[in-house]
């Protein structure tokens, strides 16, 4: 059982007002809020040991290096990677995906096939389209159904000896659908294909075990997990990371440089050119520690309770339709009011102090499937309450009355 009063006290932003109303923050799928414990880590870094890492012999550099690498080990342990050097620091999920796509540009050839799902965020569509343009590979799509779930029978038929890569999000950012990634990974491996799982939306709710999943690549962003923006990670199996060429050239990622030839550093530094987001990496580790102290089982159970409560309450509003009704989903509700544009609903909710996301949520193919311009998306975190959901429901009713 979560100590909600104690948890909410950790988040300074939850004390503020918006438009004269207490803030109700339901935009957690876009970015989570940050607890004071993580804010303190960020302030401590810039106040006490701000220095560039690696190769520095002075005390500040060594302290920053030690804490940065300790955070890498924290991330490794959290995701249960076999080796710390299988964790590559990036600026976030999009950076991580593009790093892998760039690497496969030298591996794929004309006629090879890669598979994505109909539920993907644009960051897990566009890089693969660009990769196909470069290599002549063919992009295929796992279809979805009206519930917002993937059609797994169709996926099985797409797989063949030409399939080289499969990319699927663990959880849909637009609908909250939890995809059956264990089955997706297993079937892809049966035809010799590698698999990348976009975990950006899953990691705030689920504790992935990359070894148990046997996944080749897994990506995540710190800012979805109570951490800072501009920091994230790519997990890759050691053998795959050794196969891929460096993504960027520069300092840190080299072993030796001459005008005749450059040799590259080993993992993980091969993929970490230049001065990284040092503070962001350290704070990422701190955010993971914070969430683990609460416990992911407790978080998941509480958020599921919020999801069920909100779903029931919203569906009692006449003319409200929820998109994404798969059996397995997390605490995201995308909905529309009949005859009312989602932007207008979101604007009125904002005036009431309620933060939701409106639009296509960087998932235009999903909106095209449902033949809608977008949705209102309310996404819940472990620091939200049923009382806040009641406020949301009242706000939606008010929006309906004002806009009808």
Short mmCIF file of C-alpha atoms in Angstrom, two decimals:
data_model
loop_
_atom_site.label_atom_id
_atom_site.label_comp_id
_atom_site.label_asym_id
_atom_site.label_seq_id
_atom_site.Cartn_x
_atom_site.Cartn_y
_atom_site.Cartn_z
CA UNK A 1 0.00 0.00 0.00
CA UNK A 2 1.41 3.36 -1.03
CA UNK A 3 1.84 6.16 1.49
CA UNK A 4 0.28 8.69 -0.85
CA UNK A 5 0.57 11.66 1.49
CA UNK A 6 4.30 11.06 1.90
CA UNK A 7 4.83 10.46 -1.82
CA UNK A 8 2.97 13.60 -2.89
CA UNK A 9 5.00 15.64 -0.42
CA UNK A 10 8.12 14.59 -2.36
CA UNK A 11 6.95 16.45 -5.49
CA UNK A 12 7.15 20.24 -5.07
CA UNK A 13 5.25 20.97 -8.28
CA UNK A 14 2.12 19.26 -6.95
CA UNK A 15 1.76 22.12 -4.45
CA UNK A 16 1.33 24.81 -7.10
CA UNK A 17 -1.80 26.28 -8.59
CA UNK A 18 -2.66 26.80 -12.26
CA UNK A 19 -5.24 29.43 -13.18
CA UNK A 20 -6.10 29.76 -9.50
CA UNK A 21 -6.85 26.03 -9.15
CA UNK A 22 -4.79 23.24 -7.55
CA UNK A 23 -2.70 21.56 -10.25
CA UNK A 24 -4.04 18.19 -11.40
CA UNK A 25 -1.23 16.71 -13.48
CA UNK A 26 -2.46 14.02 -15.87
CA UNK A 27 0.19 14.37 -18.58
CA UNK A 28 2.53 11.74 -17.19
CA UNK A 29 2.86 9.85 -20.48
CA UNK A 30 4.53 12.97 -21.93
CA UNK A 31 6.80 13.50 -18.94
CA UNK A 32 6.64 12.58 -15.28
CA UNK A 33 7.22 15.00 -12.44
CA UNK A 34 10.47 15.01 -10.44
CA UNK A 35 10.73 14.37 -6.69
CA UNK A 36 12.77 16.59 -4.41
CA UNK A 37 15.24 13.75 -3.86
CA UNK A 38 16.21 13.83 -7.55
CA UNK A 39 16.16 17.64 -7.70
CA UNK A 40 18.61 17.63 -4.76
CA UNK A 41 20.97 15.35 -6.69
CA UNK A 42 20.93 17.76 -9.65
CA UNK A 43 21.59 20.77 -7.41
CA UNK A 44 24.33 18.89 -5.55
CA UNK A 45 26.13 18.09 -8.81
CA UNK A 46 26.24 21.69 -10.02
CA UNK A 47 26.92 23.05 -6.54
CA UNK A 48 29.68 20.70 -5.42
CA UNK A 49 31.37 18.55 -8.07
CA UNK A 50 30.58 19.90 -11.55
CA UNK A 51 33.45 18.65 -13.74
CA UNK A 52 34.06 16.76 -16.95
CA UNK A 53 34.38 13.02 -16.52
CA UNK A 54 37.00 10.40 -17.46
CA UNK A 55 40.72 11.14 -17.86
CA UNK A 56 40.69 13.92 -15.26
CA UNK A 57 43.14 13.41 -12.39
CA UNK A 58 41.72 16.13 -10.16
CA UNK A 59 39.27 15.38 -7.35
CA UNK A 60 36.13 16.89 -8.89
CA UNK A 61 36.58 14.96 -12.13
CA UNK A 62 37.14 11.72 -10.30
CA UNK A 63 34.11 12.27 -8.07
CA UNK A 64 31.88 13.07 -11.07
CA UNK A 65 33.22 10.06 -12.95
CA UNK A 66 32.62 7.72 -10.02
CA UNK A 67 29.01 8.89 -9.57
CA UNK A 68 28.30 8.79 -13.31
CA UNK A 69 29.57 5.23 -13.62
CA UNK A 70 27.83 4.22 -10.38
CA UNK A 71 24.57 5.39 -11.96
CA UNK A 72 25.31 3.21 -14.99
CA UNK A 73 25.57 0.24 -12.62
CA UNK A 74 22.26 1.26 -11.02
CA UNK A 75 20.62 1.26 -14.45
CA UNK A 76 22.25 -2.09 -15.28
CA UNK A 77 20.93 -3.65 -12.09
CA UNK A 78 17.44 -2.21 -12.60
CA UNK A 79 17.09 -3.63 -16.10
CA UNK A 80 19.08 -6.77 -15.20
CA UNK A 81 21.60 -6.36 -18.01
CA UNK A 82 24.41 -8.91 -17.90
CA UNK A 83 27.15 -6.27 -18.14
CA UNK A 84 27.34 -2.57 -17.23
CA UNK A 85 28.94 -1.85 -20.62
CA UNK A 86 25.70 -3.03 -22.28
CA UNK A 87 24.11 0.18 -20.95
CA UNK A 88 24.78 3.09 -23.30
CA UNK A 89 23.94 6.58 -22.06
CA UNK A 90 21.91 8.59 -24.59
CA UNK A 91 19.81 11.75 -24.58
CA UNK A 92 16.66 9.63 -24.52
CA UNK A 93 14.60 7.05 -26.37
CA UNK A 94 14.69 8.82 -29.75
CA UNK A 95 18.49 9.09 -29.64
CA UNK A 96 18.72 5.42 -28.67
CA UNK A 97 16.52 4.28 -31.56
CA UNK A 98 18.43 6.37 -34.08
CA UNK A 99 21.73 4.97 -32.80
CA UNK A 100 20.55 1.43 -33.58
CA UNK A 101 19.05 2.44 -36.93
CA UNK A 102 22.31 4.09 -37.95
CA UNK A 103 24.21 0.94 -37.04
CA UNK A 104 22.01 -1.31 -39.12
CA UNK A 105 22.47 0.91 -42.18
CA UNK A 106 25.76 -0.92 -42.75
CA UNK A 107 24.19 -4.35 -42.17
CA UNK A 108 20.95 -4.36 -44.15
CA UNK A 109 20.75 -4.86 -47.90
CA UNK A 110 18.11 -4.54 -50.59
CA UNK A 111 15.28 -7.01 -50.08
CA UNK A 112 15.76 -7.36 -46.33
CA UNK A 113 12.63 -6.76 -44.31
CA UNK A 114 12.01 -4.91 -41.06
CA UNK A 115 8.80 -4.93 -39.07
CA UNK A 116 7.18 -2.25 -36.91
CA UNK A 117 3.73 -2.19 -35.34
CA UNK A 118 0.73 0.00 -36.06
CA UNK A 119 0.92 1.27 -32.46
CA UNK A 120 4.27 3.03 -32.76
CA UNK A 121 5.27 6.55 -31.78
CA UNK A 122 6.74 8.50 -34.70
CA UNK A 123 10.21 8.06 -33.18
CA UNK A 124 9.86 4.34 -33.84
CA UNK A 125 8.59 4.79 -37.39
CA UNK A 126 10.55 7.59 -39.06
CA UNK A 127 14.09 6.25 -38.35
CA UNK A 128 13.17 2.91 -39.92
CA UNK A 129 11.65 4.59 -42.97
CA UNK A 130 14.90 6.54 -43.36
CA UNK A 131 16.84 3.28 -42.95
CA UNK A 132 14.77 1.63 -45.69
CA UNK A 133 15.45 4.56 -48.03
CA UNK A 134 19.18 4.17 -47.44
CA UNK A 135 19.40 0.39 -47.74
CA UNK A 136 16.55 -0.73 -49.98
CA UNK A 137 15.04 -2.74 -47.13
CA UNK A 138 11.25 -3.10 -46.95
CA UNK A 139 9.14 -1.87 -44.02
CA UNK A 140 6.20 -4.03 -42.96
CA UNK A 141 3.57 -3.25 -40.32
CA UNK A 142 1.82 -5.43 -37.73
CA UNK A 143 -1.83 -4.34 -37.91
CA UNK A 144 -4.00 -3.41 -34.91
CA UNK A 145 -7.66 -4.06 -34.15
CA UNK A 146 -10.48 -1.85 -32.88
CA UNK A 147 -9.49 -2.52 -29.26
CA UNK A 148 -6.04 -1.08 -29.92
CA UNK A 149 -4.31 -4.47 -29.66
CA UNK A 150 -1.90 -5.95 -32.19
CA UNK A 151 -3.15 -8.72 -34.47
CA UNK A 152 -0.63 -11.40 -33.57
CA UNK A 153 -1.81 -13.84 -36.22
CA UNK A 154 -0.85 -11.27 -38.85
CA UNK A 155 2.55 -10.78 -37.18
CA UNK A 156 3.30 -14.48 -37.47
CA UNK A 157 2.54 -14.34 -41.20
CA UNK A 158 4.85 -11.34 -41.73
CA UNK A 159 7.88 -13.14 -40.36
CA UNK A 160 10.15 -14.96 -42.80
CA UNK A 161 13.83 -15.58 -43.59
CA UNK A 162 14.14 -12.03 -44.98
CA UNK A 163 13.08 -10.47 -41.66
CA UNK A 164 16.15 -8.90 -40.07
CA UNK A 165 14.70 -6.52 -37.48
CA UNK A 166 11.51 -6.14 -35.46
CA UNK A 167 10.66 -2.92 -33.58
CA UNK A 168 7.72 -2.66 -31.20
CA UNK A 169 6.84 -0.46 -28.26
CA UNK A 170 6.37 -2.23 -24.95
CA UNK A 171 3.38 0.01 -24.20
CA UNK A 172 1.54 2.32 -26.60
CA UNK A 173 1.91 5.98 -25.62
CA UNK A 174 -1.38 6.89 -27.32
CA UNK A 175 -3.61 4.06 -26.07
CA UNK A 176 -1.85 2.44 -23.11
CA UNK A 177 -1.91 -1.02 -24.69
CA UNK A 178 0.65 -3.43 -23.21
CA UNK A 179 2.04 -5.42 -26.11
CA UNK A 180 2.89 -9.15 -25.81
CA UNK A 181 6.60 -8.53 -26.26
CA UNK A 182 7.67 -11.95 -24.94
CA UNK A 183 5.83 -13.62 -27.82
CA UNK A 184 7.02 -10.99 -30.31
CA UNK A 185 10.67 -11.50 -29.32
CA UNK A 186 10.46 -15.30 -29.31
CA UNK A 187 8.89 -15.50 -32.77
CA UNK A 188 11.33 -12.98 -34.25
CA UNK A 189 14.29 -14.96 -32.95
CA UNK A 190 12.89 -18.10 -34.55
CA UNK A 191 13.57 -16.55 -37.97
CA UNK A 192 16.90 -15.04 -36.89
CA UNK A 193 15.68 -11.43 -36.57
CA UNK A 194 16.90 -8.96 -33.97
CA UNK A 195 14.38 -7.13 -31.78
CA UNK A 196 14.33 -3.59 -30.38
CA UNK A 197 11.71 -2.77 -27.76
CA UNK A 198 10.78 0.87 -27.11
CA UNK A 199 10.30 0.94 -23.36
CA UNK A 200 9.68 4.66 -22.91
CA UNK A 201 6.08 4.19 -21.79
CA UNK A 202 6.61 0.91 -19.97
CA UNK A 203 9.44 1.81 -17.63
CA UNK A 204 7.39 4.13 -15.37
CA UNK A 205 5.03 1.23 -14.66
CA UNK A 206 6.94 -2.03 -15.24
CA UNK A 207 10.42 -3.23 -14.26
CA UNK A 208 11.74 -4.92 -17.42
CA UNK A 209 14.21 -7.80 -17.15
CA UNK A 210 16.16 -7.68 -20.40
CA UNK A 211 17.84 -11.05 -19.84
CA UNK A 212 14.56 -12.82 -19.10
CA UNK A 213 13.01 -11.16 -22.16
CA UNK A 214 16.05 -12.18 -24.26
CA UNK A 215 15.63 -8.87 -26.08
CA UNK A 216 18.45 -7.59 -28.30
CA UNK A 217 17.87 -3.87 -27.68
CA UNK A 218 15.73 -2.01 -25.13
CA UNK A 219 15.46 1.78 -24.85
CA UNK A 220 14.16 4.16 -22.18
CA UNK A 221 14.07 7.84 -21.15
CA UNK A 222 14.81 9.20 -17.69
CA UNK A 223 12.14 11.91 -17.84
CA UNK A 224 9.37 9.30 -17.98
CA UNK A 225 10.73 7.81 -14.72
CA UNK A 226 10.84 10.85 -12.41
CA UNK A 227 14.24 11.84 -13.80
CA UNK A 228 15.50 14.78 -15.87
CA UNK A 229 14.91 15.46 -19.54
CA UNK A 230 17.77 14.92 -21.99
CA UNK A 231 18.93 11.64 -20.46
CA UNK A 232 18.15 8.05 -21.38
CA UNK A 233 19.67 4.72 -22.15
CA UNK A 234 20.10 2.05 -24.78
CA UNK A 235 20.51 -1.52 -23.62
CA UNK A 236 22.06 -3.76 -26.23
CA UNK A 237 23.35 -7.30 -26.03
CA UNK A 238 27.15 -7.18 -26.02
CA UNK A 239 27.45 -9.14 -29.26
CA UNK A 240 25.12 -6.76 -31.08
CA UNK A 241 26.80 -3.61 -29.77
CA UNK A 242 30.15 -4.95 -30.92
CA UNK A 243 28.74 -5.50 -34.43
CA UNK A 244 27.37 -1.98 -34.82
CA UNK A 245 29.67 0.88 -35.94
CA UNK A 246 29.96 4.07 -33.84
CA UNK A 247 27.07 6.50 -34.21
CA UNK A 248 29.10 9.72 -33.78
CA UNK A 249 32.77 10.57 -33.95
CA UNK A 250 34.63 12.71 -31.45
CA UNK A 251 36.29 12.66 -28.09
CA UNK A 252 35.77 9.82 -25.62
CA UNK A 253 34.78 7.22 -28.25
CA UNK A 254 38.34 6.66 -29.52
CA UNK A 255 41.22 4.44 -28.50
CA UNK A 256 43.95 6.03 -30.67
CA UNK A 257 43.83 8.78 -33.31
CA UNK A 258 46.28 9.60 -36.07
CA UNK A 259 45.83 11.21 -39.47
CA UNK A 260 46.28 7.78 -41.00
CA UNK A 261 43.80 5.83 -38.88
CA UNK A 262 41.55 5.97 -35.82
CA UNK A 263 40.74 3.01 -33.62
CA UNK A 264 37.61 3.06 -31.49
CA UNK A 265 37.13 2.62 -27.77
CA UNK A 266 35.44 -0.46 -26.40
CA UNK A 267 31.96 -0.59 -24.96
CA UNK A 268 30.23 1.51 -23.76
CA UNK A 269 32.39 4.50 -24.75
CA UNK A 270 32.34 3.57 -28.45
CA UNK A 271 28.81 5.03 -28.56
CA UNK A 272 29.32 7.95 -26.16
CA UNK A 273 31.16 10.60 -28.13
CA UNK A 274 31.78 14.00 -26.57
CA UNK A 275 30.92 15.38 -23.16
CA UNK A 276 27.73 13.64 -22.03
CA UNK A 277 24.85 14.85 -19.91
CA UNK A 278 26.78 14.00 -16.75
CA UNK A 279 24.27 15.38 -14.29
CA UNK A 280 21.43 13.77 -16.23
CA UNK A 281 23.01 10.34 -16.03
CA UNK A 282 23.63 10.65 -12.29
CA UNK A 283 20.07 11.89 -11.71
CA UNK A 284 18.69 9.04 -13.86
CA UNK A 285 20.24 6.59 -11.43
CA UNK A 286 18.81 8.54 -8.50
CA UNK A 287 15.32 8.50 -10.05
CA UNK A 288 15.49 4.72 -10.48
CA UNK A 289 16.52 4.37 -6.82
CA UNK A 290 13.55 6.53 -5.82
CA UNK A 291 11.04 4.44 -7.76
CA UNK A 292 12.52 1.15 -6.55
CA UNK A 293 12.24 2.35 -2.96
CA UNK A 294 8.48 2.69 -3.51
CA UNK A 295 8.35 -0.62 -5.38
CA UNK A 296 7.18 -1.33 -8.91
CA UNK A 297 4.67 -3.99 -7.84
CA UNK A 298 3.01 -1.47 -5.54
CA UNK A 299 3.14 1.21 -8.24
CA UNK A 300 1.56 -1.08 -10.85
CA UNK A 301 -1.23 -2.20 -8.51
CA UNK A 302 -2.10 1.34 -7.47
CA UNK A 303 -2.04 2.72 -11.02
CA UNK A 304 -4.27 -0.14 -12.20
CA UNK A 305 -6.76 0.83 -9.51
CA UNK A 306 -6.65 4.44 -10.76
CA UNK A 307 -7.18 3.25 -14.35
CA UNK A 308 -10.24 1.21 -13.46
CA UNK A 309 -11.71 4.00 -11.35
CA UNK A 310 -11.20 6.63 -14.06
CA UNK A 311 -12.44 4.39 -16.87
CA UNK A 312 -15.70 3.66 -15.04
CA UNK A 313 -16.28 7.31 -14.13
CA UNK A 314 -15.55 8.70 -17.60
CA UNK A 315 -17.71 6.14 -19.38
CA UNK A 316 -20.70 7.38 -17.38
CA UNK A 317 -20.50 10.64 -19.38
CA UNK A 318 -22.87 10.41 -22.34
CA UNK A 319 -21.15 10.81 -25.69
CA UNK A 320 -17.68 10.02 -24.35
CA UNK A 321 -15.72 7.34 -26.20
CA UNK A 322 -12.48 5.75 -25.02
CA UNK A 323 -9.94 4.65 -27.64
CA UNK A 324 -7.74 1.76 -26.59
CA UNK A 325 -9.71 -0.89 -24.78
CA UNK A 326 -7.27 -3.79 -24.95
CA UNK A 327 -7.47 -6.29 -22.09
CA UNK A 328 -3.88 -5.53 -21.06
CA UNK A 329 -3.23 -1.83 -20.70
CA UNK A 330 -1.63 0.61 -18.35
CA UNK A 331 -2.84 3.87 -16.81
CA UNK A 332 -3.55 5.85 -19.99
CA UNK A 333 -7.01 6.85 -21.17
CA UNK A 334 -7.47 8.43 -24.61
CA UNK A 335 -10.97 9.73 -25.17
CA UNK A 336 -13.15 12.13 -27.13
CA UNK A 337 -16.50 13.79 -26.58
CA UNK A 338 -18.85 13.32 -29.51
CA UNK A 339 -18.85 16.31 -31.83
CA UNK A 340 -16.20 18.24 -29.85
CA UNK A 341 -12.57 18.73 -30.90
CA UNK A 342 -10.08 17.39 -28.32
CA UNK A 343 -8.14 20.66 -28.34
CA UNK A 344 -11.20 22.54 -27.12
CA UNK A 345 -11.71 20.07 -24.29
CA UNK A 346 -8.06 20.33 -23.29
CA UNK A 347 -8.22 24.13 -23.26
CA UNK A 348 -11.15 24.19 -20.86
CA UNK A 349 -9.54 21.57 -18.62
CA UNK A 350 -6.40 23.72 -18.46
CA UNK A 351 -8.43 26.67 -17.22
CA UNK A 352 -9.55 24.37 -14.40
CA UNK A 353 -5.95 23.51 -13.52
CA UNK A 354 -6.05 20.07 -15.15
CA UNK A 355 -3.11 19.15 -17.38
CA UNK A 356 -3.90 16.62 -20.11
CA UNK A 357 -2.41 16.07 -23.56
CA UNK A 358 -4.43 16.68 -26.72
CA UNK A 359 -3.67 15.87 -30.35
CA UNK A 360 -2.30 12.87 -32.20
CA UNK A 361 0.37 12.11 -29.55
CA UNK A 362 3.04 11.56 -32.23
CA UNK A 363 1.03 8.54 -33.36
CA UNK A 364 -0.77 9.73 -36.47
CA UNK A 365 -1.25 6.23 -37.96
CA UNK A 366 -3.34 5.30 -34.91
CA UNK A 367 -5.52 8.38 -35.35
CA UNK A 368 -5.92 7.62 -39.06
CA UNK A 369 -7.02 4.08 -38.17
CA UNK A 370 -9.78 5.43 -35.93
CA UNK A 371 -10.53 8.26 -38.41
CA UNK A 372 -10.16 10.99 -35.78
CA UNK A 373 -7.94 14.11 -35.61
CA UNK A 374 -6.67 13.23 -32.14
CA UNK A 375 -7.77 12.52 -28.60
CA UNK A 376 -7.71 13.91 -25.10
CA UNK A 377 -5.20 11.78 -23.19
CA UNK A 378 -5.20 11.51 -19.41
CA UNK A 379 -2.25 9.53 -18.10
CA UNK A 380 -1.85 8.67 -14.44
CA UNK A 381 1.14 8.12 -12.16
CA UNK A 382 1.60 6.72 -8.68
CA UNK A 383 1.40 10.22 -7.14
CA UNK A 384 -2.07 10.90 -8.55
CA UNK A 385 -5.28 10.38 -6.58
CA UNK A 386 -8.90 9.35 -7.08
CA UNK A 387 -9.92 12.81 -5.90
CA UNK A 388 -7.96 14.26 -8.83
CA UNK A 389 -9.80 11.88 -11.15
CA UNK A 390 -13.08 13.18 -9.74
CA UNK A 391 -11.88 16.69 -10.61
CA UNK A 392 -11.09 15.53 -14.16
CA UNK A 393 -14.52 13.96 -14.59
CA UNK A 394 -16.21 17.16 -13.37
CA UNK A 395 -14.05 19.17 -15.77
CA UNK A 396 -14.96 16.97 -18.74
CA UNK A 397 -18.64 17.37 -17.87
CA UNK A 398 -18.19 21.13 -17.72
CA UNK A 399 -16.36 21.13 -21.07
CA UNK A 400 -19.18 19.12 -22.62
CA UNK A 401 -21.81 21.54 -21.27
CA UNK A 402 -19.88 24.61 -22.51
CA UNK A 403 -19.01 23.23 -25.95
CA UNK A 404 -22.17 21.34 -26.89
#
